Short mmCIF file of C-alpha atoms and ligand atoms in Angstrom, two decimals:
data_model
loop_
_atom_site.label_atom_id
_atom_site.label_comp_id
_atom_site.label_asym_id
_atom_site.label_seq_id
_atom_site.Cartn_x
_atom_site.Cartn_y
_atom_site.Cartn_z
CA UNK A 148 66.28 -47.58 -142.83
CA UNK A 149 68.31 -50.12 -144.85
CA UNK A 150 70.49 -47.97 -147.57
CA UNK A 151 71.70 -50.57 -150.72
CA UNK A 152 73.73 -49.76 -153.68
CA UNK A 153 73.13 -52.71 -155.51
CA UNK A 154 70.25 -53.07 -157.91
CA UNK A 155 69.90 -57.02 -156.90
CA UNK A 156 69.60 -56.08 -153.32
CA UNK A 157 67.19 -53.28 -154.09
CA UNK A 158 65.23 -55.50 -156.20
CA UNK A 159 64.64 -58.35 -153.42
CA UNK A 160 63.87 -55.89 -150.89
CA UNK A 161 60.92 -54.66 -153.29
CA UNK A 162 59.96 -58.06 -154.55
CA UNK A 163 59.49 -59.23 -150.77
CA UNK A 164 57.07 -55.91 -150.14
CA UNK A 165 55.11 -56.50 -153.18
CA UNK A 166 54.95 -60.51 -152.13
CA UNK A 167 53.13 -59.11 -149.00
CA UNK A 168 50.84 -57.00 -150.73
CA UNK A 169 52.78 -54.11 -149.77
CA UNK A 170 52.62 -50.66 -151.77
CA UNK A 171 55.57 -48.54 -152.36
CA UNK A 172 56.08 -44.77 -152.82
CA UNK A 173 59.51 -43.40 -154.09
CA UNK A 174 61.28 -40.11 -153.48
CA UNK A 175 64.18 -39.80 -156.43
CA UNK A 176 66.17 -36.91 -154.87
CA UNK A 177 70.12 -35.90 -155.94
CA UNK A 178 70.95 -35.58 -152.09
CA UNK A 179 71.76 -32.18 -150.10
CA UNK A 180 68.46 -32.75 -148.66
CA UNK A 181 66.29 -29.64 -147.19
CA UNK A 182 63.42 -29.21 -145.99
CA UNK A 183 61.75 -29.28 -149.35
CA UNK A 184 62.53 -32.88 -150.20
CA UNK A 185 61.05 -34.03 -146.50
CA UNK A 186 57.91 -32.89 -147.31
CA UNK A 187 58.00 -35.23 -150.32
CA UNK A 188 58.39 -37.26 -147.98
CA UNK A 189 56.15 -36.59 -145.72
CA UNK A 190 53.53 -36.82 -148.71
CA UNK A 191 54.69 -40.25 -150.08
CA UNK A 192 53.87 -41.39 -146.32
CA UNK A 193 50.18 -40.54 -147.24
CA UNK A 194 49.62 -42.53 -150.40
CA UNK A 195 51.75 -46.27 -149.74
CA UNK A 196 53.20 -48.38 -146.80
CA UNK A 197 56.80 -48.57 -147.81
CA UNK A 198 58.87 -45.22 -148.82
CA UNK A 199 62.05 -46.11 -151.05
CA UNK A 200 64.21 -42.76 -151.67
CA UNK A 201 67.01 -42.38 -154.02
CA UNK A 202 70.45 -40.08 -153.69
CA UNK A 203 71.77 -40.15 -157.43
CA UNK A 204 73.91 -37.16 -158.75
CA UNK A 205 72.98 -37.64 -162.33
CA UNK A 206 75.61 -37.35 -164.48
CA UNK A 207 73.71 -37.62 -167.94
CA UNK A 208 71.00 -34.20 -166.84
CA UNK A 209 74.40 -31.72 -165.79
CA UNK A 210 75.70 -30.04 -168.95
CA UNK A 211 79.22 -29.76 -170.07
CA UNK A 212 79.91 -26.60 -168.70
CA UNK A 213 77.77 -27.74 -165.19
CA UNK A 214 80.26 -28.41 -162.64
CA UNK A 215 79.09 -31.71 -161.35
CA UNK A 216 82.03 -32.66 -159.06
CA UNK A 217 81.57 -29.73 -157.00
CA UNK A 218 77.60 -30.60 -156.84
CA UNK A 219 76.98 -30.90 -152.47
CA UNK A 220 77.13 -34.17 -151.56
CA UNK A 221 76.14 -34.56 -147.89
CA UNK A 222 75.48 -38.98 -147.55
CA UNK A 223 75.55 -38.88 -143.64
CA UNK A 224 73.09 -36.03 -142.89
CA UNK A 225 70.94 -36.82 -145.65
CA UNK A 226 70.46 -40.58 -144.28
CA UNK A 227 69.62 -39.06 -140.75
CA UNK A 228 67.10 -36.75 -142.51
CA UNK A 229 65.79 -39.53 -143.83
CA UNK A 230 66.01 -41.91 -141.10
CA UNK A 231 63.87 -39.20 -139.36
CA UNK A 232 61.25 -38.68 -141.99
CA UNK A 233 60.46 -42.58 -141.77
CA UNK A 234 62.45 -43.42 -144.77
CA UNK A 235 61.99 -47.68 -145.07
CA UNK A 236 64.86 -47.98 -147.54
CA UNK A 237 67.88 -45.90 -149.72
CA UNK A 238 69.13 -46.44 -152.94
CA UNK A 239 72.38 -45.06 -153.05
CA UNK A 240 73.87 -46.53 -157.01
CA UNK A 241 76.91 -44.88 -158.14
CA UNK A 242 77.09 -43.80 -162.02
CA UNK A 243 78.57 -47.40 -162.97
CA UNK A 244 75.89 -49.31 -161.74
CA UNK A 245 73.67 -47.06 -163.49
CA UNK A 246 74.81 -46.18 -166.56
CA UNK A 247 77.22 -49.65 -166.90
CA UNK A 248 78.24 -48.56 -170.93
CA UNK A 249 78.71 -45.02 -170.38
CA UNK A 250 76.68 -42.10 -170.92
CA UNK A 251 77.23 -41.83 -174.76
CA UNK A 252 76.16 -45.71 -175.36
CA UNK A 253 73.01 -45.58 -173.25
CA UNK A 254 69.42 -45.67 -174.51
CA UNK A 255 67.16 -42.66 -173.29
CA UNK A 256 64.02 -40.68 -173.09
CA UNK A 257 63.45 -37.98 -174.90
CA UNK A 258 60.24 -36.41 -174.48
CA UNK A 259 58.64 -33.77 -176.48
CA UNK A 260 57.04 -30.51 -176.18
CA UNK A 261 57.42 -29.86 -172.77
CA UNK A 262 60.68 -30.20 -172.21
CA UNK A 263 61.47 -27.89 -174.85
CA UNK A 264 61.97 -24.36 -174.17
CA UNK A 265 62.76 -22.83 -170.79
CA UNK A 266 64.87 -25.17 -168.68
CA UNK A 267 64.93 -27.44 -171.70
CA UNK A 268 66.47 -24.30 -174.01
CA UNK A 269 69.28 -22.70 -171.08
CA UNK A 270 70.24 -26.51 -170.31
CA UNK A 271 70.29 -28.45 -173.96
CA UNK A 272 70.37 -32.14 -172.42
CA UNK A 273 68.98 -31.91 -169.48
CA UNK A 274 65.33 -33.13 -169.39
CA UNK A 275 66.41 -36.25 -171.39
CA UNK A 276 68.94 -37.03 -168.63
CA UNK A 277 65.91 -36.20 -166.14
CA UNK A 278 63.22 -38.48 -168.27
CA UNK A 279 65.80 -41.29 -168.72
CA UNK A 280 67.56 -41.55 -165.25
CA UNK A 281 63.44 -41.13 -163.79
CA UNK A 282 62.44 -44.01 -166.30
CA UNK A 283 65.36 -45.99 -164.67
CA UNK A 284 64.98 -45.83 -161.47
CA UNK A 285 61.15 -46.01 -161.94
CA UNK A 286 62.00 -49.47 -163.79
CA UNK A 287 64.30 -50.64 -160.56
CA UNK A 288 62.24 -49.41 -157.41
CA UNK A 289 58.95 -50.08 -159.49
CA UNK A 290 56.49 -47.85 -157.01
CA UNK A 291 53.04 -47.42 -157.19
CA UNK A 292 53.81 -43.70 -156.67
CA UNK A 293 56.09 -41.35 -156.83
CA UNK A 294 56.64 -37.33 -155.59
CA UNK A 295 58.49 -35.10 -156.66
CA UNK A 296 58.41 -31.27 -155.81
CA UNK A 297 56.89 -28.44 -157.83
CA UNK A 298 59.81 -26.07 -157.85
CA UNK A 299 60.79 -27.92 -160.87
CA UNK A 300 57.53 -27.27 -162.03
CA UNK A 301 59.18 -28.33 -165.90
CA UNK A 302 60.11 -31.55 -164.79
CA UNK A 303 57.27 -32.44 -163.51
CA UNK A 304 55.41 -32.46 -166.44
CA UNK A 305 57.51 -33.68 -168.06
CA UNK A 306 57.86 -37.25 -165.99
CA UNK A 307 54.05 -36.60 -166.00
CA UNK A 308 54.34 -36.72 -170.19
CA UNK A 309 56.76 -39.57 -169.89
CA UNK A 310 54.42 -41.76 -167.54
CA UNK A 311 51.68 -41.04 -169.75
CA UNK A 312 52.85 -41.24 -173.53
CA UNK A 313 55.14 -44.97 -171.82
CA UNK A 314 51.62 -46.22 -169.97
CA UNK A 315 53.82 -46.66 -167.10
CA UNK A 316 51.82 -48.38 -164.00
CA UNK A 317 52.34 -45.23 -161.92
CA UNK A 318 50.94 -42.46 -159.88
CA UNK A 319 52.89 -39.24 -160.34
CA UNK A 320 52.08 -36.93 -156.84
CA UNK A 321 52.92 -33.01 -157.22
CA UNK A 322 54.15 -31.79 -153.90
CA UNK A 323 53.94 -27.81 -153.31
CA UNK A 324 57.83 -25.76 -152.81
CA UNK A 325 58.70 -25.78 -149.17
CA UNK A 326 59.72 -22.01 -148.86
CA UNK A 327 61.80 -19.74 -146.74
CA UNK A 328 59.74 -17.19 -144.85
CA UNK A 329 61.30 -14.59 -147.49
CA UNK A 330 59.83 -16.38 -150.11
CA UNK A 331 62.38 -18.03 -151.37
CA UNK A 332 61.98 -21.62 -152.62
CA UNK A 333 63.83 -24.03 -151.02
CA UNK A 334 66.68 -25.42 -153.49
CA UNK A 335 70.15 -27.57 -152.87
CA UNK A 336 71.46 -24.25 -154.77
CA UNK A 337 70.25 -21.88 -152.33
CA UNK A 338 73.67 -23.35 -150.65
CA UNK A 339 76.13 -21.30 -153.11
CA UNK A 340 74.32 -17.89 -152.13
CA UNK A 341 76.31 -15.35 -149.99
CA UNK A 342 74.69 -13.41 -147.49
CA UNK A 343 74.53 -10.92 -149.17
CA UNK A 344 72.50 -12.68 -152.56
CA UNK A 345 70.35 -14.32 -149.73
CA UNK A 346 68.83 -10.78 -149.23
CA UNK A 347 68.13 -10.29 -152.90
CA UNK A 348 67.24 -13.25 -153.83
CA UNK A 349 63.76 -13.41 -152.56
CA UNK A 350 63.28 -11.03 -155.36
CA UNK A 351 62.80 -13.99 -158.15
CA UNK A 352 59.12 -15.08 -155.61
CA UNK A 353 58.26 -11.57 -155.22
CA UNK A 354 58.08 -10.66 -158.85
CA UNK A 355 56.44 -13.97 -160.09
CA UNK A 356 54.00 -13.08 -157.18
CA UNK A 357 53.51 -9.60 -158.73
CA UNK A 358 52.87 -10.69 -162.37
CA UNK A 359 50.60 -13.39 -160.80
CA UNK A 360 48.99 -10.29 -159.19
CA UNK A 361 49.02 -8.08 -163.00
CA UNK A 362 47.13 -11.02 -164.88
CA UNK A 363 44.55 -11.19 -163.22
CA UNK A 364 43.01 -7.62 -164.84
CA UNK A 365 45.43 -7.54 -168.15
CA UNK A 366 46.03 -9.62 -170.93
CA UNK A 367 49.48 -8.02 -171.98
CA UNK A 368 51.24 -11.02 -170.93
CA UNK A 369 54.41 -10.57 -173.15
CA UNK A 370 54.39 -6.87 -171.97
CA UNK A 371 54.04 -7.85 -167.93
CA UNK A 372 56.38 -10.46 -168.22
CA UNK A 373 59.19 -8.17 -169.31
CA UNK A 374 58.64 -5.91 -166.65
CA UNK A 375 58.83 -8.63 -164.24
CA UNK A 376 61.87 -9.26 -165.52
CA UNK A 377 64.04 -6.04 -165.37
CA UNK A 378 62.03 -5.81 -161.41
CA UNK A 379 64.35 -9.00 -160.78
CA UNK A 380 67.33 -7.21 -162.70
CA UNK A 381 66.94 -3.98 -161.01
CA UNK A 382 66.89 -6.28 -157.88
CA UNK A 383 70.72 -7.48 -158.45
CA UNK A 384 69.47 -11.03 -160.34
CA UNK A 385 69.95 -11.81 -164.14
CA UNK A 386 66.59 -13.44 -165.10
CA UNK A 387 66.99 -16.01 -167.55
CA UNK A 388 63.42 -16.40 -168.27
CA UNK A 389 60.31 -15.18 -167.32
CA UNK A 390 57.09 -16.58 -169.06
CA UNK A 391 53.11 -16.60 -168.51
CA UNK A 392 52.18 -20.39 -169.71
CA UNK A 393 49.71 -22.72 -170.40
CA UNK A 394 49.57 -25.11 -166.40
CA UNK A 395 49.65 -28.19 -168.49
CA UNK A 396 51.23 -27.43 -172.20
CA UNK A 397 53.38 -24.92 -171.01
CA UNK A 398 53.16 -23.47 -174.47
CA UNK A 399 52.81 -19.76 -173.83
CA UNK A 400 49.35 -18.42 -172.71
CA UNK A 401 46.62 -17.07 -174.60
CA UNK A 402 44.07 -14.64 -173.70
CA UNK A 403 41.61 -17.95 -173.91
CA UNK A 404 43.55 -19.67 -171.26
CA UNK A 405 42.18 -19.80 -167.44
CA UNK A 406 45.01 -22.45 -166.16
CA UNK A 407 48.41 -20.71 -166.27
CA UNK A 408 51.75 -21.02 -164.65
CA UNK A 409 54.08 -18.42 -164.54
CA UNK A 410 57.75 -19.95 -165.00
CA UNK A 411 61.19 -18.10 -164.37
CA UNK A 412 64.72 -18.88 -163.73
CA UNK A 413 67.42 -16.03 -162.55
CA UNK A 414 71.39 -15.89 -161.78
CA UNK A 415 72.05 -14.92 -158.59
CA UNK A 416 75.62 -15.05 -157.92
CA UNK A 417 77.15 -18.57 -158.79
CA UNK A 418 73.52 -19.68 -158.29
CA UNK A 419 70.92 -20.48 -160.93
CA UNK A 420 67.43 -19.94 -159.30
CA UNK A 421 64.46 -21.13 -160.88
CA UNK A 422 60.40 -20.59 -159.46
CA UNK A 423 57.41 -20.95 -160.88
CA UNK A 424 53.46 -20.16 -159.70
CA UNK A 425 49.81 -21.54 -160.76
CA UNK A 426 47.76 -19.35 -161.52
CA UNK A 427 43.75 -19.76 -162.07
CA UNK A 428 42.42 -16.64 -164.03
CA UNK A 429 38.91 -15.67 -162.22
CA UNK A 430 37.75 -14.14 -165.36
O1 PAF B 154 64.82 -33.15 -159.04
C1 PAF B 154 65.86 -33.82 -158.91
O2 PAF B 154 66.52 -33.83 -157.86
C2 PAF B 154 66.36 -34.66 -160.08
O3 PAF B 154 66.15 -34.01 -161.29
C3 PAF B 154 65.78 -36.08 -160.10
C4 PAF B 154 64.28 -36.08 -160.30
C5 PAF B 154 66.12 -36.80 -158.80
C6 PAF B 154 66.38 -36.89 -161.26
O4 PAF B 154 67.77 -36.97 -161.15
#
């Protein structure tokens, strides 16, 4: 695995593959890398013959009061990791080369609708650093594909929205959260959780689990949801959301709706936990 920090050397890397008819999958990840962002991975391996990932701490999605500097950054064991998943080549930019003018004199993304609300409401900011560092990168490593997990079940769509409303040339792949035996999905932030929160914490899976259970036989989704929610509180969390939505929309459900995913986010401790779950009504 070659890793480059320098957009011209990334560039004649990809121009070469695409010279040979080669395809290209790309795994944008902000380093610390578990389990989780192997399988993405291991899924990119499926769908091209050349797998460019990305470690980029991305200044422009962390809000003000996000503590970015003390964000994990772990180079060396994430290049083995990747090195060992079959990784053909790293992009490793710092924030200068990406954002040369600063974050304030950059253009971005903003995309609508679905990144409002949620995420999008307890982190103002963030899904139009997501959309325009992803539109970025996209522009630089210029896959055919590209993977990202379904923990961040938000983001997804909304890179999905982006891709779609920008006609850009490219093949968004949904990979399913990796997840502890406990339950818990995988997450870079499961790294600030004591021992202690470690036991609780499971408790964010369990309950999204349990009102995946409850909607199956009763439409009182505002009703179930709040329940859910002081289950995780009771548990030692502090949910910061808990809603039944609409898979694709993500406005909130409707009694017509068959397609729903259940979103959440929780404090645990210094950690901010979010999950989510499909669910297909069998009505
Ligand atoms: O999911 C992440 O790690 C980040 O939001 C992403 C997609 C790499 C953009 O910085």
């Amino acid at each position: 695995m070659k890793t480059v920090s320098e957009i011209d050397e990334l560039r004649g890397i990809i121009k070469a593959w695409h010279q040979q008819g080669l395809t290209v999958a790309f795994v944008p990840t902000m380093g610390n890398l578990h389990a989780g962002h192997i399988s993405l991975v291991t899924e990119a391996h499926k769908h091209a013959d050349k797998i460019v990932a990305s470690i980029f701490v991305n200044p422009m999605q962390f809000g003000a009061n996000e503590d970015i500097d003390n964000y994990p950054r772990t180079m060396e064991a994430d290049q083995q990791k990747l090195i060992n998943a079959g990784t053909d080549l790293l992009f490793t930019p710092t924030p200068e080369i990406i954002y040369p003018k600063g974050l304030d004199k950059q253009s971005y993304v903003e995309v609508p609708n679905v990144s409002e609300g949620y995420c999008g409401e307890s982190r103002p900011g963030h899904f139009r650093g997501v959309a325009t560092v992803v539109c970025k990168l996209f522009n630089l490593v210029q896959p055919d594909v590209a993977c990202f997990g379904l923990k961040d079940y938000q983001q997804v769509q909304v890179i999905q929205t982006m891709v779609e409303d920008l006609s850009m040339p490219i093949t968004i792949i949904p990979v399913e959260t990796t997840r502890e035996t406990s339950g818990l999905a995988l997450s870079s932030r499961n790294g600030y959780l004591t021992v202690e929160e470690l036991k609780i914490a499971p408790a964010l899976s369990q309950n999204i689990q349990w009102l995946a259970e409850q909607i199956q036989d009763d439409t009182d989704f505002i009703g179930l949801a709040r329940k859910a929610a002081s289950f995780i509180d009771n548990a030692g969390l502090k949910t910061d959301y808990i809603h039944i939505c609409h898979a694709r929309t993500l406005q909130p459900a409707s009694e017509d709706d068959n397609e729903l995913v259940i979103l959440a986010a929780a404090h645990c401790g210094k950690a901010r936990l979010i999950d989510n779950l499909q669910v297909t009504l069998n009505k």
